[in-house]
Tab-separated table of C-alpha atoms and ligand atoms in Angstrom:
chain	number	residue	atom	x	y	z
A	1	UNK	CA	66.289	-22.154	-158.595
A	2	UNK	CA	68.408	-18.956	-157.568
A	3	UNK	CA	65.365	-18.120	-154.826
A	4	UNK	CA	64.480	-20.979	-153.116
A	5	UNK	CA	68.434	-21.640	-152.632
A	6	UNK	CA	68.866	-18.230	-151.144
A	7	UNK	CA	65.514	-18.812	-148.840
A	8	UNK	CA	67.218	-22.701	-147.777
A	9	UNK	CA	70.413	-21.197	-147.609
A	10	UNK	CA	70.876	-17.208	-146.971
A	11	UNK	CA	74.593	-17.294	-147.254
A	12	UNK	CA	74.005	-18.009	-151.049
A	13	UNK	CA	72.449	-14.882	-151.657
A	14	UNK	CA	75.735	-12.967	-150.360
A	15	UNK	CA	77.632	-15.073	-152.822
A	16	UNK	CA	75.364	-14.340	-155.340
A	17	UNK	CA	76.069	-10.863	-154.900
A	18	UNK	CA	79.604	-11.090	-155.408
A	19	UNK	CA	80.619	-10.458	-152.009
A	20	UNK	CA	83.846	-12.607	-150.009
A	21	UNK	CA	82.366	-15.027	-147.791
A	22	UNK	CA	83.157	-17.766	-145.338
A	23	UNK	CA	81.476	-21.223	-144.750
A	24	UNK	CA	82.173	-23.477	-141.687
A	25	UNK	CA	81.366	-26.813	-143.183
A	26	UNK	CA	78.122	-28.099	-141.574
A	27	UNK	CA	78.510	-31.501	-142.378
A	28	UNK	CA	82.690	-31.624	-141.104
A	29	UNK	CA	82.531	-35.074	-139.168
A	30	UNK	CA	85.384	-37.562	-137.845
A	31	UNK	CA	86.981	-38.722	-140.352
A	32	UNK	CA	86.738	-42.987	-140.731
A	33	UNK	CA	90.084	-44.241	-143.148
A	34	UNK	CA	88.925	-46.670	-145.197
A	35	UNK	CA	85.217	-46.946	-144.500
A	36	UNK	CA	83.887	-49.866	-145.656
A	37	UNK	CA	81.959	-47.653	-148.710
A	38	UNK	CA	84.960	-45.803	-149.850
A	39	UNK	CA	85.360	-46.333	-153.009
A	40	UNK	CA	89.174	-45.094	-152.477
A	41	UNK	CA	91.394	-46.431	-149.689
A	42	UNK	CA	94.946	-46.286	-148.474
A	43	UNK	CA	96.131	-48.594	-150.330
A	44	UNK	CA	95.328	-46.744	-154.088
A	45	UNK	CA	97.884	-44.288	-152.608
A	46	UNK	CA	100.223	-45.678	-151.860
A	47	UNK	CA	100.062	-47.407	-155.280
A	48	UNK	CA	100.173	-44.011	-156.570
A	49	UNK	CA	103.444	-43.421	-154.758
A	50	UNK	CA	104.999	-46.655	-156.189
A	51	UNK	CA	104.239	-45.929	-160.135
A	52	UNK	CA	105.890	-42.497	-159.497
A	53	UNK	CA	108.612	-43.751	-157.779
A	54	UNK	CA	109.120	-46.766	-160.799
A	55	UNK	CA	108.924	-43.689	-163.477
A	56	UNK	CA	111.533	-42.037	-161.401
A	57	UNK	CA	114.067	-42.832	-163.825
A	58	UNK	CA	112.372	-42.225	-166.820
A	59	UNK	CA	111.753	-38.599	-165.272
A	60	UNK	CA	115.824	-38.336	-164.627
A	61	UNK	CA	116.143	-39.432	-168.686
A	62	UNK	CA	113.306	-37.194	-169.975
A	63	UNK	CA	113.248	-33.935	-167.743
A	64	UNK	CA	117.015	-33.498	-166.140
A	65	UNK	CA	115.746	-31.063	-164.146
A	66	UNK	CA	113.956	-33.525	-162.099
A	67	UNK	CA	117.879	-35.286	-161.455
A	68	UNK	CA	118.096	-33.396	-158.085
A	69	UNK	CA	115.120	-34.976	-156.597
A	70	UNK	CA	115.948	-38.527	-158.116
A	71	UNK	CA	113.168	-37.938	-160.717
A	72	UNK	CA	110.615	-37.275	-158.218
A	73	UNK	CA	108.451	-34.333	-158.600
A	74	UNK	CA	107.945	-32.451	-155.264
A	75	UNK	CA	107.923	-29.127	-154.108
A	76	UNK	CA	110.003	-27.415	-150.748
A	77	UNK	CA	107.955	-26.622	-147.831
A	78	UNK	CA	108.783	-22.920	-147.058
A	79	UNK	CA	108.416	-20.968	-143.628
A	80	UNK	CA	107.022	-17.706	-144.275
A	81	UNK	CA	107.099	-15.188	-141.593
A	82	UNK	CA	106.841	-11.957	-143.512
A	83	UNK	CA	103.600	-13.182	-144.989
A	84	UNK	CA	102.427	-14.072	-141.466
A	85	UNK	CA	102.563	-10.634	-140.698
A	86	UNK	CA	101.818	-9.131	-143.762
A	87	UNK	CA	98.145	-10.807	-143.457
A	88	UNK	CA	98.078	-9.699	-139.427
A	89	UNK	CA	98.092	-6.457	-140.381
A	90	UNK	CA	95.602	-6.476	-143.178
A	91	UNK	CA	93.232	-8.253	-141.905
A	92	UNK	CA	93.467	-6.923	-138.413
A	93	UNK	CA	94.314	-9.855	-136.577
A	94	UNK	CA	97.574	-11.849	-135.241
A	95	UNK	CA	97.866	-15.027	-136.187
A	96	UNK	CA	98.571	-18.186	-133.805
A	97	UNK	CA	101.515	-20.946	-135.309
A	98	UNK	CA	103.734	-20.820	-137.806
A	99	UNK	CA	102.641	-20.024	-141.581
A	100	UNK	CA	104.254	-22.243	-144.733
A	101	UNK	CA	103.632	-21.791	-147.908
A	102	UNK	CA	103.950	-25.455	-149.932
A	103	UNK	CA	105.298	-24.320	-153.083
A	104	UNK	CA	103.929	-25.887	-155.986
A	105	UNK	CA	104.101	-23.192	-158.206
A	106	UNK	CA	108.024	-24.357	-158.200
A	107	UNK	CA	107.148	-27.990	-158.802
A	108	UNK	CA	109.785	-28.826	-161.625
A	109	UNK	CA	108.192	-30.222	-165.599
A	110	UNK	CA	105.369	-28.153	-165.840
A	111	UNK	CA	105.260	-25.505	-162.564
A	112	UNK	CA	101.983	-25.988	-160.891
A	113	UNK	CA	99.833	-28.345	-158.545
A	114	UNK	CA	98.561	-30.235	-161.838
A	115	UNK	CA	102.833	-31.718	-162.352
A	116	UNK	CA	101.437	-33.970	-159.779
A	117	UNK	CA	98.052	-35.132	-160.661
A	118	UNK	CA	98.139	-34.333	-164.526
A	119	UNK	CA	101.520	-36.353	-164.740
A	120	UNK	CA	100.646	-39.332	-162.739
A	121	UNK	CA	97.343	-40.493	-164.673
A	122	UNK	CA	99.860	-40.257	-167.901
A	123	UNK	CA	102.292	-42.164	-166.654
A	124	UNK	CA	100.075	-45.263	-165.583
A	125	UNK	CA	98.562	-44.818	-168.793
A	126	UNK	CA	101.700	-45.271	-170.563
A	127	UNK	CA	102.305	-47.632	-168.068
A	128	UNK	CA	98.971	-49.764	-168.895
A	129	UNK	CA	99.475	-49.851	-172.692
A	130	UNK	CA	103.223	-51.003	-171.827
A	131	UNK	CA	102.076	-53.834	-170.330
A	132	UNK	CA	99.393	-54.725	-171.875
A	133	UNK	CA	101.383	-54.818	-174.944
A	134	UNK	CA	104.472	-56.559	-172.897
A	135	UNK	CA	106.703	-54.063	-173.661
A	136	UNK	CA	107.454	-53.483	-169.925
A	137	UNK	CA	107.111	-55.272	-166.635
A	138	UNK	CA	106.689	-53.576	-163.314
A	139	UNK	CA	110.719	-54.647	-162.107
A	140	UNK	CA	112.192	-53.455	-165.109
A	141	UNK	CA	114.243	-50.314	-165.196
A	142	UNK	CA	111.511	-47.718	-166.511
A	143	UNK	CA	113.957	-45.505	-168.395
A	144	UNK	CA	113.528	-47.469	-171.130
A	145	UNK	CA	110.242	-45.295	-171.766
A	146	UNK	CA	112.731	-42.611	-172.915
A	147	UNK	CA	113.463	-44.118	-176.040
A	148	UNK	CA	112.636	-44.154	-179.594
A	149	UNK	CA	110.626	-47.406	-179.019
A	150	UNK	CA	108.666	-46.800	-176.634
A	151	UNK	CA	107.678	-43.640	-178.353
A	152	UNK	CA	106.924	-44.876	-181.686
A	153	UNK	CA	104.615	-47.172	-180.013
A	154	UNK	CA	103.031	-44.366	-178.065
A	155	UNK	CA	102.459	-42.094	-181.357
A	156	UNK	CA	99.716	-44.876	-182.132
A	157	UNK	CA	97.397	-43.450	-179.044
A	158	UNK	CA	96.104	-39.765	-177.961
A	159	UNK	CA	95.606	-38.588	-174.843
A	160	UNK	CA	92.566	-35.672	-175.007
A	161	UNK	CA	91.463	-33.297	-171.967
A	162	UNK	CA	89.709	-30.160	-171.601
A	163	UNK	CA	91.172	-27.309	-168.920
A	164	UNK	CA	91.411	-23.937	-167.845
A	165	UNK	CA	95.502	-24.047	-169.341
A	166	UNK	CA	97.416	-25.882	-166.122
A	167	UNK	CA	96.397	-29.317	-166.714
A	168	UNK	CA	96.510	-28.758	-170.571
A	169	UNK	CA	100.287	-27.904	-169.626
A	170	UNK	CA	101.188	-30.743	-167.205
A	171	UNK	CA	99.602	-33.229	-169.773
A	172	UNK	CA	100.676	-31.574	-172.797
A	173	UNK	CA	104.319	-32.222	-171.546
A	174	UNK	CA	104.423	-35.300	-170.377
A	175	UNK	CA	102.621	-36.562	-173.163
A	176	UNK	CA	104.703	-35.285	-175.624
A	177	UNK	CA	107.686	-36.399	-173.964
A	178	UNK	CA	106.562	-40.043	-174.204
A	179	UNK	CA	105.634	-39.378	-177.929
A	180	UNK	CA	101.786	-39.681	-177.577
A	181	UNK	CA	99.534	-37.494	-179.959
A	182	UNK	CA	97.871	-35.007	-177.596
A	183	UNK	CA	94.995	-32.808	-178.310
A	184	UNK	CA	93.673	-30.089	-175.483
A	185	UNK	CA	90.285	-28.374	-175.466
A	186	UNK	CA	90.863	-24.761	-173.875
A	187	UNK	CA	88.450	-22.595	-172.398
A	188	UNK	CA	88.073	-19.163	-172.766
A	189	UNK	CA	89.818	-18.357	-169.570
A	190	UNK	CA	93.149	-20.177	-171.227
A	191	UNK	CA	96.191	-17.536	-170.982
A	192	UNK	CA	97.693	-17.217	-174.576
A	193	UNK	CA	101.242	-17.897	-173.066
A	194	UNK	CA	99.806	-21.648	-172.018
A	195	UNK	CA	98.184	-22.231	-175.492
A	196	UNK	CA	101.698	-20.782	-177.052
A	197	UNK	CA	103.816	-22.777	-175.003
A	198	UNK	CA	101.621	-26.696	-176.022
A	199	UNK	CA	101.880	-25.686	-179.602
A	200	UNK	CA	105.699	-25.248	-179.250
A	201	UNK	CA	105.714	-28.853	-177.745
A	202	UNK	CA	104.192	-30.193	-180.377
A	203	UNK	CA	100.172	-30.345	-178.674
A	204	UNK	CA	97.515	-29.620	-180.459
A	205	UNK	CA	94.884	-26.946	-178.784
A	206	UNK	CA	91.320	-26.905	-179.292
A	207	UNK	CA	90.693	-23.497	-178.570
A	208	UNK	CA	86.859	-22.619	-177.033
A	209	UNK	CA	85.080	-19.612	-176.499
A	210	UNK	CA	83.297	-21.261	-173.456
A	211	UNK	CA	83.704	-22.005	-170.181
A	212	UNK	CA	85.848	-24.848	-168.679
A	213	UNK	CA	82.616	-27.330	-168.755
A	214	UNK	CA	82.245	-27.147	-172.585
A	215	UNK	CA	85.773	-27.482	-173.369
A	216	UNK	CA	85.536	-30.540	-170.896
A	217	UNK	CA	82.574	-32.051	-172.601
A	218	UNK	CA	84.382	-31.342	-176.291
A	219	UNK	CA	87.374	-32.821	-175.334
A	220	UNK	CA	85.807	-36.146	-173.769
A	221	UNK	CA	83.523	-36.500	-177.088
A	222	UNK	CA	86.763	-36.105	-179.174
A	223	UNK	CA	88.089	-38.960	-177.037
A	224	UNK	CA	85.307	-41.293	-177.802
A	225	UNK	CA	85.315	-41.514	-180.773
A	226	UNK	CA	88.862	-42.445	-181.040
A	227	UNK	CA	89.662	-46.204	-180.066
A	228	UNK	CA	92.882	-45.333	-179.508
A	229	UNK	CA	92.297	-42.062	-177.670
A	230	UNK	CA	92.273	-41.967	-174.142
A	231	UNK	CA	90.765	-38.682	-172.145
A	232	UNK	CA	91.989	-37.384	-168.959
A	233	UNK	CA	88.567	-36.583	-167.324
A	234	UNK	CA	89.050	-33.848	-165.081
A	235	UNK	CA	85.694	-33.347	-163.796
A	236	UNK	CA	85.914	-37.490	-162.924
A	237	UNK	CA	88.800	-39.165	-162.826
A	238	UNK	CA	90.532	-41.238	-159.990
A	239	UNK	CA	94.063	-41.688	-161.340
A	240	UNK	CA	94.187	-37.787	-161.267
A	241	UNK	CA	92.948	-37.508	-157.092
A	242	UNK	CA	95.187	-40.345	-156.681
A	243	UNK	CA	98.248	-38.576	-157.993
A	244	UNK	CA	97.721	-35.111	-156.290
A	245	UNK	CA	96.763	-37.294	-152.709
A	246	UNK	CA	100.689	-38.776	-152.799
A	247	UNK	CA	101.250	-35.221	-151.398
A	248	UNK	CA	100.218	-35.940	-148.599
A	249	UNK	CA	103.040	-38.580	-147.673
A	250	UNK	CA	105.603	-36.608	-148.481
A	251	UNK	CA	104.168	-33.717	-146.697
A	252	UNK	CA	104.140	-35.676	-143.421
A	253	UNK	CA	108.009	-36.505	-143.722
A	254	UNK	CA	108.928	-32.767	-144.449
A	255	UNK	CA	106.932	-31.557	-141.264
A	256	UNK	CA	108.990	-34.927	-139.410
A	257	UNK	CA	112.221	-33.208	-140.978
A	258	UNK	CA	111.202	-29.956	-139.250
A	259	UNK	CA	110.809	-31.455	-135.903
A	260	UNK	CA	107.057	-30.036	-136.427
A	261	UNK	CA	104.449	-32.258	-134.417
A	262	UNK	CA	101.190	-32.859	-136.133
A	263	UNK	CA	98.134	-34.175	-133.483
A	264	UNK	CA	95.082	-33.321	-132.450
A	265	UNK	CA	96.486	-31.075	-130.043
A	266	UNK	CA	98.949	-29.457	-132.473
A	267	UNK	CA	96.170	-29.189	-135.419
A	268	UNK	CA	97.355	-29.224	-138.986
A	269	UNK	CA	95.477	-26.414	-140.994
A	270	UNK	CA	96.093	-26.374	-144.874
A	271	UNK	CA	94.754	-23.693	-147.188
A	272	UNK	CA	93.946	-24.928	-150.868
A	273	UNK	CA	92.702	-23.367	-154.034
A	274	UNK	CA	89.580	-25.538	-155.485
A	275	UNK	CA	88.398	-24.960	-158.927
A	276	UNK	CA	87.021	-28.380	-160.047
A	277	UNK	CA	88.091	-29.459	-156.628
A	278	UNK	CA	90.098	-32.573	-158.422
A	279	UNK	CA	93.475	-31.027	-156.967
A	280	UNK	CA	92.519	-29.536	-153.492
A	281	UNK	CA	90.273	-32.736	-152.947
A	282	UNK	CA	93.149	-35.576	-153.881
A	283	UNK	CA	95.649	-33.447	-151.665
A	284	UNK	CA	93.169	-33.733	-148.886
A	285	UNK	CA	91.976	-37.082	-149.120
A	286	UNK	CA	95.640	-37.810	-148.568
A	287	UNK	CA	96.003	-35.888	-145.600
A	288	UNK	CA	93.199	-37.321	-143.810
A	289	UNK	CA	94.299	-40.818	-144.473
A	290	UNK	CA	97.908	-39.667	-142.843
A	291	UNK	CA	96.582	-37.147	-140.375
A	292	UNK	CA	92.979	-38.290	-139.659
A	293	UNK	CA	91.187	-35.607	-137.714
A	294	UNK	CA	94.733	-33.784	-136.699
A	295	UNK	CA	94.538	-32.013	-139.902
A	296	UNK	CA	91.380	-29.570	-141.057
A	297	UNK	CA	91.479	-28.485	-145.070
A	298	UNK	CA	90.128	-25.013	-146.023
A	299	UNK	CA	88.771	-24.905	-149.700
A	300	UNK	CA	89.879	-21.141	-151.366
A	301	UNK	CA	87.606	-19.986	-154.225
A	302	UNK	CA	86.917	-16.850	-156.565
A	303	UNK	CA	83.985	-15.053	-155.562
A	304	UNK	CA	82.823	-15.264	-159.580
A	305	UNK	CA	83.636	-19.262	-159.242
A	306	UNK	CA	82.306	-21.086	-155.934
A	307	UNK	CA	81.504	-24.243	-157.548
A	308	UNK	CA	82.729	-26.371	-154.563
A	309	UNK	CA	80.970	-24.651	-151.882
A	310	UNK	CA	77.952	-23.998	-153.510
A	311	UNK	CA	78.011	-28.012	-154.222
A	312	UNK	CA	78.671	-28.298	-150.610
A	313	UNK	CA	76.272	-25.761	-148.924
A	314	UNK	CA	73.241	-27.384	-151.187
A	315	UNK	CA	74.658	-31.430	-150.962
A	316	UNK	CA	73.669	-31.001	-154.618
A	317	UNK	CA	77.388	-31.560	-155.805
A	318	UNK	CA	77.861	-31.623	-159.687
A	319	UNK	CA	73.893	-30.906	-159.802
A	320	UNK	CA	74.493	-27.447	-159.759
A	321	UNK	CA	76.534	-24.417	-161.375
A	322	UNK	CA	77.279	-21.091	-160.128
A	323	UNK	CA	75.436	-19.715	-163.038
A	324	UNK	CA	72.209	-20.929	-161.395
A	325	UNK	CA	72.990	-17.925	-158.662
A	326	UNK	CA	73.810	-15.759	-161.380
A	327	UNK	CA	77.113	-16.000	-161.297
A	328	UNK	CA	79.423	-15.345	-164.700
A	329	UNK	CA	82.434	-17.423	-163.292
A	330	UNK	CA	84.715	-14.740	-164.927
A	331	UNK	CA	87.838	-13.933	-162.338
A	332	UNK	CA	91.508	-13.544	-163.022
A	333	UNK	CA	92.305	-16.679	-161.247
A	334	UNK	CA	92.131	-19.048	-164.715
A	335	UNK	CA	93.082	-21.775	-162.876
A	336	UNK	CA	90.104	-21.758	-160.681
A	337	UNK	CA	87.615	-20.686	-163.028
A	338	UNK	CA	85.092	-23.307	-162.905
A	339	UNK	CA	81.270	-23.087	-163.033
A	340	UNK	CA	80.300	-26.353	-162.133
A	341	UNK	CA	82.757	-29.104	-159.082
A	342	UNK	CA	83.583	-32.555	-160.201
A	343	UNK	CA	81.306	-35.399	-160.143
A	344	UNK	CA	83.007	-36.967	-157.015
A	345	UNK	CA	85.190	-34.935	-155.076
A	346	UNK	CA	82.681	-33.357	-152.694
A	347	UNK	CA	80.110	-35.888	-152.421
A	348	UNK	CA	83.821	-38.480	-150.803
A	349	UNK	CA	84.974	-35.218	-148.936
A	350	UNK	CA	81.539	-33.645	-147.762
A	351	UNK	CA	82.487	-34.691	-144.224
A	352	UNK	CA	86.263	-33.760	-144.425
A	353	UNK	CA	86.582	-30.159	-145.449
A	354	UNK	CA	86.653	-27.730	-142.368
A	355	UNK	CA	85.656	-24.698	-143.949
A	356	UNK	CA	85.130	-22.711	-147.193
A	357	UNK	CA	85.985	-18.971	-148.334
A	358	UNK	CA	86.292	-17.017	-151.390
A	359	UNK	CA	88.445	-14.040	-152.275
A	360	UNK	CA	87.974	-11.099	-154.729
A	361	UNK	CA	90.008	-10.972	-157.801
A	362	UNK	CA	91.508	-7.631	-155.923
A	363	UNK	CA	92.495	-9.169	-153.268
A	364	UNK	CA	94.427	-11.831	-155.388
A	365	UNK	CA	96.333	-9.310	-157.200
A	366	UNK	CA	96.741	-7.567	-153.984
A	367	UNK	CA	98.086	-10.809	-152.093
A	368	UNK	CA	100.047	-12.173	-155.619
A	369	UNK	CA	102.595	-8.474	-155.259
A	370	UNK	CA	102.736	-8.785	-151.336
A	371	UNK	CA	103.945	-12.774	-151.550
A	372	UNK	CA	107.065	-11.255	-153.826
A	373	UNK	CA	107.429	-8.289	-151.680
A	374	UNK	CA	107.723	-10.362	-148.405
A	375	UNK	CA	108.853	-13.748	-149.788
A	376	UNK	CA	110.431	-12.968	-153.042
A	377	UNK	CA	108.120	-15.695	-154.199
A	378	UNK	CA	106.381	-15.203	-158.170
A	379	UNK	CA	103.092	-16.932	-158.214
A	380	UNK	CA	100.215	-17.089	-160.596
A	381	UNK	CA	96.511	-15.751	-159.169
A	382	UNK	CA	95.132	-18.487	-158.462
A	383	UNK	CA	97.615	-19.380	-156.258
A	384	UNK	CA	97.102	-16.611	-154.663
A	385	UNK	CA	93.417	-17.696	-153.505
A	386	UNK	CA	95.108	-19.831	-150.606
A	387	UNK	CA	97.165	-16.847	-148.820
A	388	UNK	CA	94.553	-15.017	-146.968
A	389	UNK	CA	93.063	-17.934	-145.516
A	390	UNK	CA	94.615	-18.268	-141.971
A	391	UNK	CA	93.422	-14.805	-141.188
A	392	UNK	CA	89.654	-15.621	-142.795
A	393	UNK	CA	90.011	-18.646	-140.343
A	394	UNK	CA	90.981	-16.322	-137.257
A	395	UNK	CA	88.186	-13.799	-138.047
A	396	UNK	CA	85.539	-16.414	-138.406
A	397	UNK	CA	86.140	-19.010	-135.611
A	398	UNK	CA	88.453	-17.208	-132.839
A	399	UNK	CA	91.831	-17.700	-131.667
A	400	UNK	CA	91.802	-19.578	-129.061
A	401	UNK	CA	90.273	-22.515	-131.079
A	402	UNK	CA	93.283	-22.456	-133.220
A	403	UNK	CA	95.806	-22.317	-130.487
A	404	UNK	CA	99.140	-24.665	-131.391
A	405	UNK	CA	97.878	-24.684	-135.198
A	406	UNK	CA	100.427	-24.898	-137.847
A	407	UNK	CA	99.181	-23.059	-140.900
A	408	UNK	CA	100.397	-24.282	-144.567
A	409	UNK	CA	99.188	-22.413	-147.234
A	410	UNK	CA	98.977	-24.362	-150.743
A	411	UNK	CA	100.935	-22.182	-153.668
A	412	UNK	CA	99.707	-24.076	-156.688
A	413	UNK	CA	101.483	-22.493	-159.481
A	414	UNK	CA	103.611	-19.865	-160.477
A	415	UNK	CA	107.311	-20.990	-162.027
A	416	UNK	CA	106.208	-21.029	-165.872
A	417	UNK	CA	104.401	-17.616	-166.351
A	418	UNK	CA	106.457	-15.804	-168.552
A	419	UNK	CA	108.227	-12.880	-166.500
A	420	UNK	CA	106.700	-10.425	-168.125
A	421	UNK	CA	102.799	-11.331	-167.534
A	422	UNK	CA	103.818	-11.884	-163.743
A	423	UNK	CA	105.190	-8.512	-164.287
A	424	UNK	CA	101.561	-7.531	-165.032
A	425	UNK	CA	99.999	-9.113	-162.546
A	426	UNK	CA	102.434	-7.647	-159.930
A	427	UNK	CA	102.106	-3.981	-160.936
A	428	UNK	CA	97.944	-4.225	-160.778
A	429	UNK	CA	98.536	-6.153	-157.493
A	430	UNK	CA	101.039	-3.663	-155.941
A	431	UNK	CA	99.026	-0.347	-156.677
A	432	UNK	CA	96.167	-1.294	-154.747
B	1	LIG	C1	94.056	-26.454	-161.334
B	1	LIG	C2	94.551	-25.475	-160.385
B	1	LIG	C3	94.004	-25.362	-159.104
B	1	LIG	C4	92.823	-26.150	-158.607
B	1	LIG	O1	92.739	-27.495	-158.968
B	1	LIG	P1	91.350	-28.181	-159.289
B	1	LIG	O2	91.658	-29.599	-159.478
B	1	LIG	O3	90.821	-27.548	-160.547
B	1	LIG	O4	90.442	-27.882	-158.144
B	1	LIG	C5	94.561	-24.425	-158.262
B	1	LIG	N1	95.569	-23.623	-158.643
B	1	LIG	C6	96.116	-23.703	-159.866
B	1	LIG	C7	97.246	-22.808	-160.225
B	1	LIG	C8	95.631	-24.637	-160.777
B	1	LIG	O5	96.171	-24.712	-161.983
C-alpha cells in the first residue's frame, strides 16, 4: 500500500521518512452550518453547553476548585508576546497579529483538553441513568449528584475506555467522583504518573503493551459484555466532540471581552494538537458553527503519528494507519500518539481544516522549555505540538495572506504532570 500512496500522493513519502511537513488542505471549502446531511448541528451544542451548565453545581460540591468559575470548567485566554518572538526568530520569520495561547493545560479537575470532552459524555451519562431511573429531572438543583445516593446508585454501572493516559484521567475522575466503577485500558505510551494517579482514585487500569488502537478495542470489548457497563468510545463517540465543541462559545465571548474582532477580514487562525482528532475536531466544529469561514483550524501532529493527515491526504479516513507508511507511531507526545484517526472526525471536517503540519519530538522538547522561559507557562509535549504553527503557516503560505490574523495557539495540557517529570522534559528541551 506504502508505494502506490507515495506515487498518488508524494508528500507521503516525506512523511514516511520521518521528516516535518506541511499540508494545505486540498479539499478546505466554505463552510455550510447545518447542512442538511450533518449529522451534528448547532443545536447538539448548545445542548452540550446547557448539561454543563445544569452540572455546574454539582462541579462546585464535588471539585471546589471549580467554585471560582461557578463550576464551569474553562480555561484563560493568554496573550503571549514573548512566544511571538521567540518563534520569529527560530523560524526566521515575523509574524503578523497577535499570538494567544488558550490554556488548557490549566483547565481545573483533571488539567488537559480531555476536562472538557472526557467530563461532559460522563456527566450526561450520569445524567441519562438519573433520569431514566427518575432520580433527577432536568430543573432540579443537580448537586444532589454529590451525595451518597446518587453514588450508591452509580456503583451499580462502569464506565470503560481505552487512551493514551489524558482521557483515562479526565474520566477516571469524574467517574469516581460520582461513585461509578471505572476500568481504563492504557497503552503503552501511558506515563506511569497517569496510571499512578487513577489507581489512587480508586480506577482500575488495564495496562497494554500496545498501541492506543488495541487498548481501544480491549476496553470497548470489556464494555460489551457488561450490561451495565457503558464505554466512552474515543475513536467514535459524539457526546465526546460535543463536549470539547462548547469551546468554541466561550471562546467567542473571551475574544468579545478583548475588544478582538473576528471576520473574514480579521481571520481567526487556531493551532490544535490532533491525535485521534476527537479533541481538535469537536473544538473546531464549534468554531465554524460560531465563526463560519472567519476562522481557519490548523491540525498539529508528531511526525511518528500523522493519523489525521494521512486520513485526510488519502480521503481514506479510519481506513488507514500510519503503520501502512511505515511509521512506528512512537514520539514523546503520549497524548498524540495515535496510529490510526477516529471513525468520524475527518470524513465531517474534510472540508473545514485549513492546513496540516507535524513537528519532531525535538522540536517539542525544544518549544515545551522556551514556553516556560518566555511565558512561565509548564506544559506537557503534546501540547507543545500547537506552538510552532503560526510560523509553519507564514513559511508555507506568505504573509500577506495572513495580514490582520489573530493567532491562538491550543495548550492542551500541562497542570497535573508531576513537577519533577516536567522538570525532565524541560532540561532535554532547554539543552537543545
Ligand atoms: C488527547 C490530547 C490531545 C488530542 O486530542 P485527540 O482527541 O486525541 O485528537 C492533545 N493534547 C493532549 C495533551 C491530549 O491529551
Amino acid at each position: 500500500m506504502k508505494n502506490q500512496l507515495i506515487d498518488q500522493h508524494p508528500i507521503i513519502g516525506q512523511m514516511a521518512a520521518g521528516e516535518a511537513v506541511f499540508w494545505k488542505n486540498e479539499y478546505y471549502t466554505a463552510y455550510q452550518t447545518d447542512a442538511p446531511d450533518a449529522f451534528l448541528k448547532r443545536e447538539d451544542i448548545m445542548e452540550a453547553d446547557r448539561r454543563l451548565s445544569r452540572f455546574a453545581p454539582f462541579m462546585e460540591s464535588a471539585f471546589p476548585e471549580t467554585k471560582a468559575q461557578d463550576g464551569i470548567i474553562e480555561s484563560p485566554l493568554v496573550h503571549a508576546d514573548g512566544m511571538k518572538d521567540f518563534l520569529g526568530e527560530r523560524y526566521g520569520t515575523s509574524i503578523a497579529g497577535p499570538l494567544y495561547i488558550k490554556a488548557d493545560d490549566s483547565l481545573t479537575v483533571s488539567g488537559s483538553v480531555k476536562a472538557r470532552g472526557g467530563i461532559y459524555e460522563v456527566l450526561k451519562h450520569a445524567e441519562d441513568l438519573a433520569l431514566e431511573h427518575g432520580l433527577i429531572n432536568p430543573d432540579e438543583d443537580y448537586a444532589q449528584f454529590d451525595s451518597e445516593k446518587f453514588r450508591k446508585f452509580f456503583s451499580e454501572y462502569t464506565i470503560v475506555c481505552g487512551s493514551t493516559g489524558n482521557l483515562g484521567l479526565s474520566i477516571g475522575i469524574i467517574g469516581a467522583a460520582l461513585g461509578f466503577k471505572v476500568v481504563i485500558h492504557m497503552s503503552s505510551d501511558a506515563k506511569q504518573w497517569k496510571k499512578d494517579m487513577l489507581r489512587r482514585n480508586g480506577v482500575k487500569v488495564v495496562e497494554h503493551d500496545d498501541d492506543y488502537s488495541r487498548a481501544v478495542e480491549e476496553g470497548r470489548e470489556e464494555a460489551l459484555r457488561d450490561d451495565k457497563g457503558y464505554f466512552v468510545d474515543d475513536e467514535d463517540s459524539e457526546p465526546l466532540f460535543l463536549g470539547y465543541a462548547v469551546a468554541a462559545l466561550r471562546l467567542e465571548k473571551q475574544l468579545e471581552a478583548q475588544g478582538m474582532t473576528v471576520d473574514e477580514a480579521h481571520p481567526l487562525y487556531v493551532y490544535l494538537p490532533c491525535g485521534v482528532g476527537s479533541a481538535p475536531g469537536g473544538i473546531s466544529f464549534g468554531l465554524k458553527h460560531v465563526f463560519g469561514d472567519a476562522v481557519h483550524p490548523v491540525f498539529a501532529e508528531p511526525v511518528q503519528s500523522p493519523c489525521m493527515m494521512l486520513g485526510m491526504i488519502t480521503g481514506m479516513h479510519d481506513e488507514v494507519s500510519v503503520r501502512d507508511i511505515g511509521l512506528d507511531n512512537r514520539t514523546i507526545a503520549d497524548g498524540l500518539a495515535v496510529g490510526r484517526p477516529s471513525k468520524f472526525a475527518g470524513k465531517l471536517l474534510a472540508g473545514s481544516i485549513h492546513s496540516f503540519y507535524t513537528v519532531q519530538d525535538a522540536e517539542m522538547y525544544t518549544l515545551l522549555a522556551e514556553l516556560y522561559d518566555r511565558e512561565g507557562m509548564k506544559i506537557e509535549p503534546s501540547a507543545a505540538a500547537g506552538l510552532p504553527g503560526p510560523a509553519i503557516l507564514h513559511q508555507n503560505t506568505g504573509r500577506p495572506g495572513i495580514r490582520n490574523a489573530t493567532h491562538i495557539v491550543w495548550s492542551t495540557g500541562g497542570s497535573m504532570v508531576p513537577e519533577e517529570e516536567w522538570r525532565k522534559d524541560y532540561l532535554r528541551g532547554s539543552r537543545g
